[in-house]
Amino acid sequence: MASNKYNIQQVTLSAFYHSTEDPNKVRQALLNVVPKDLRSEVSFEESIVSGYYGNTIGILTLKFKSKKAERVFTYVLCSLNATDKAIFSATLSNRVGVKNSIVFLRLSKQDAYLGQLSLMDGDDIIKLSATVKGVRTFEELKKYIDEVLSSCA
């Protein structure tokens, strides 16, 4: 288990969908990013916006706080394959906010729909942002992330 000194305060998952996509499949992809026992408790936030060319774009968002946020974050990291875990750890400095307390991951929306979590740098993604409470420096964040990754069974 990760250090008690640091913990995940909030996790936000979001994904876009276009008019050519089935919003229910995007909802399922988002649900697959959440531990199974928390899936029945989620409440989707949905907003509709217009794209540059006037096309309709839907945005689905899930938010978790405290212990549920910690569980979602750990579930995601532990669900990545060994290669993605290594990539995430090696590129962590590119995945943090200005204050070193926010971590960003981009997950493949297609893979998530199929029940597998994997990192992706393209457009068809689920964005995860996690706020880590207690972290002040990048080194502290790196130590916390390494602890979470080493706790994976």
C-alpha positions as a Python dict, from the first residue, in 0.01 Angstrom:
ca = {
    (1, 'M'): (0, 0, 0),
    (2, 'A'): (115, 353, -72),
    (3, 'S'): (236, 597, 192),
    (4, 'N'): (-12, 759, 429),
    (5, 'K'): (180, 1085, 386),
    (6, 'Y'): (32, 1132, 38),
    (7, 'N'): (-304, 1032, -101),
    (8, 'I'): (-530, 1092, -396),
    (9, 'Q'): (-776, 1368, -315),
    (10, 'Q'): (-973, 1364, -642),
    (11, 'V'): (-988, 1176, -971),
    (12, 'T'): (-1171, 1306, -1277),
    (13, 'L'): (-1232, 1089, -1583),
    (14, 'S'): (-1363, 1248, -1902),
    (15, 'A'): (-1420, 1149, -2262),
    (16, 'F'): (-1559, 1319, -2571),
    (17, 'Y'): (-1797, 1159, -2817),
    (18, 'H'): (-1902, 1274, -3161),
    (19, 'S'): (-2241, 1231, -3329),
    (20, 'T'): (-2103, 925, -3510),
    (21, 'E'): (-2031, 750, -3177),
    (22, 'D'): (-2272, 568, -2948),
    (23, 'P'): (-2269, 758, -2614),
    (24, 'N'): (-2359, 436, -2431),
    (25, 'K'): (-2038, 274, -2555),
    (26, 'V'): (-1840, 573, -2430),
    (27, 'R'): (-2018, 544, -2093),
    (28, 'Q'): (-1919, 176, -2083),
    (29, 'A'): (-1558, 262, -2166),
    (30, 'L'): (-1555, 509, -1875),
    (31, 'L'): (-1714, 254, -1643),
    (32, 'N'): (-1445, 2, -1735),
    (33, 'V'): (-1184, 241, -1593),
    (34, 'V'): (-1352, 216, -1251),
    (35, 'P'): (-1320, -80, -1009),
    (36, 'K'): (-1615, -316, -1060),
    (37, 'D'): (-1761, -266, -714),
    (38, 'L'): (-1780, 113, -764),
    (39, 'R'): (-1944, 104, -1108),
    (40, 'S'): (-2301, 93, -975),
    (41, 'E'): (-2236, 407, -768),
    (42, 'V'): (-2121, 638, -1048),
    (43, 'S'): (-2310, 939, -1171),
    (44, 'F'): (-2220, 1074, -1514),
    (45, 'E'): (-2204, 1445, -1580),
    (46, 'E'): (-2285, 1515, -1945),
    (47, 'S'): (-2254, 1832, -2146),
    (48, 'I'): (-2307, 1902, -2514),
    (49, 'V'): (-2094, 2156, -2696),
    (50, 'S'): (-2051, 2265, -3057),
    (51, 'G'): (-1730, 2190, -3239),
    (52, 'Y'): (-1540, 2431, -3462),
    (53, 'Y'): (-1753, 2335, -3764),
    (54, 'G'): (-2081, 2338, -3570),
    (55, 'N'): (-2077, 1965, -3509),
    (56, 'T'): (-2219, 1833, -3182),
    (57, 'I'): (-1970, 1699, -2929),
    (58, 'G'): (-2071, 1530, -2605),
    (59, 'I'): (-1851, 1531, -2297),
    (60, 'L'): (-1898, 1264, -2029),
    (61, 'T'): (-1732, 1310, -1691),
    (62, 'L'): (-1699, 1104, -1374),
    (63, 'K'): (-1559, 1246, -1048),
    (64, 'F'): (-1436, 1063, -741),
    (65, 'K'): (-1311, 1199, -409),
    (66, 'S'): (-1107, 1069, -116),
    (67, 'K'): (-1093, 690, -74),
    (68, 'K'): (-1292, 622, -392),
    (69, 'A'): (-1051, 845, -585),
    (70, 'E'): (-757, 656, -436),
    (71, 'R'): (-913, 325, -538),
    (72, 'V'): (-981, 440, -896),
    (73, 'F'): (-626, 573, -937),
    (74, 'T'): (-468, 256, -798),
    (75, 'Y'): (-701, 40, -1010),
    (76, 'V'): (-598, 224, -1327),
    (77, 'L'): (-225, 207, -1257),
    (78, 'C'): (-240, -159, -1154),
    (79, 'S'): (-448, -246, -1465),
    (80, 'L'): (-182, -117, -1704),
    (81, 'N'): (48, -377, -1857),
    (82, 'A'): (416, -382, -1760),
    (83, 'T'): (520, -179, -2065),
    (84, 'D'): (264, 96, -1999),
    (85, 'K'): (362, 107, -1630),
    (86, 'A'): (726, 155, -1732),
    (87, 'I'): (631, 423, -1988),
    (88, 'F'): (413, 603, -1732),
    (89, 'S'): (691, 602, -1473),
    (90, 'A'): (957, 710, -1725),
    (91, 'T'): (742, 994, -1864),
    (92, 'L'): (591, 1109, -1535),
    (93, 'S'): (759, 1450, -1561),
    (94, 'N'): (553, 1513, -1877),
    (95, 'R'): (230, 1412, -1703),
    (96, 'V'): (219, 1651, -1408),
    (97, 'G'): (64, 1989, -1349),
    (98, 'V'): (252, 2306, -1256),
    (99, 'K'): (233, 2238, -881),
    (100, 'N'): (346, 1872, -910),
    (101, 'S'): (26, 1766, -734),
    (102, 'I'): (-183, 1683, -1041),
    (103, 'V'): (-112, 1377, -1255),
    (104, 'F'): (-258, 1329, -1603),
    (105, 'L'): (-306, 1005, -1794),
    (106, 'R'): (-452, 952, -2139),
    (107, 'L'): (-610, 609, -2182),
    (108, 'S'): (-728, 445, -2502),
    (109, 'K'): (-1107, 480, -2518),
    (110, 'Q'): (-1136, 181, -2754),
    (111, 'D'): (-927, -45, -2532),
    (112, 'A'): (-1121, 66, -2224),
    (113, 'Y'): (-1448, -23, -2397),
    (114, 'L'): (-1303, -371, -2458),
    (115, 'G'): (-1207, -398, -2090),
    (116, 'Q'): (-833, -333, -2116),
    (117, 'L'): (-660, -19, -1990),
    (118, 'S'): (-368, 116, -2190),
    (119, 'L'): (-191, 448, -2234),
    (120, 'M'): (-251, 638, -2557),
    (121, 'D'): (-130, 968, -2696),
    (122, 'G'): (-389, 1004, -2974),
    (123, 'D'): (-727, 1178, -2980),
    (124, 'D'): (-971, 896, -2904),
    (125, 'I'): (-894, 891, -2533),
    (126, 'I'): (-1023, 897, -2181),
    (127, 'K'): (-849, 1170, -1986),
    (128, 'L'): (-773, 1101, -1620),
    (129, 'S'): (-656, 1373, -1385),
    (130, 'A'): (-567, 1291, -1026),
    (131, 'T'): (-491, 1539, -749),
    (132, 'V'): (-233, 1409, -502),
    (133, 'K'): (-266, 1563, -157),
    (134, 'G'): (54, 1637, 37),
    (135, 'V'): (293, 1638, -259),
    (136, 'R'): (511, 1949, -288),
    (137, 'T'): (793, 1842, -519),
    (138, 'F'): (827, 1622, -824),
    (139, 'E'): (1052, 1389, -626),
    (140, 'E'): (774, 1336, -368),
    (141, 'L'): (526, 1267, -646),
    (142, 'K'): (764, 1020, -812),
    (143, 'K'): (813, 839, -481),
    (144, 'Y'): (436, 817, -428),
    (145, 'I'): (373, 687, -782),
    (146, 'D'): (649, 428, -741),
    (147, 'E'): (487, 314, -414),
    (148, 'V'): (149, 276, -585),
    (149, 'L'): (303, 82, -875),
    (150, 'S'): (495, -146, -638),
    (151, 'S'): (172, -219, -444),
    (152, 'C'): (12, -375, -754),
    (153, 'A'): (-38, -749, -709),
}
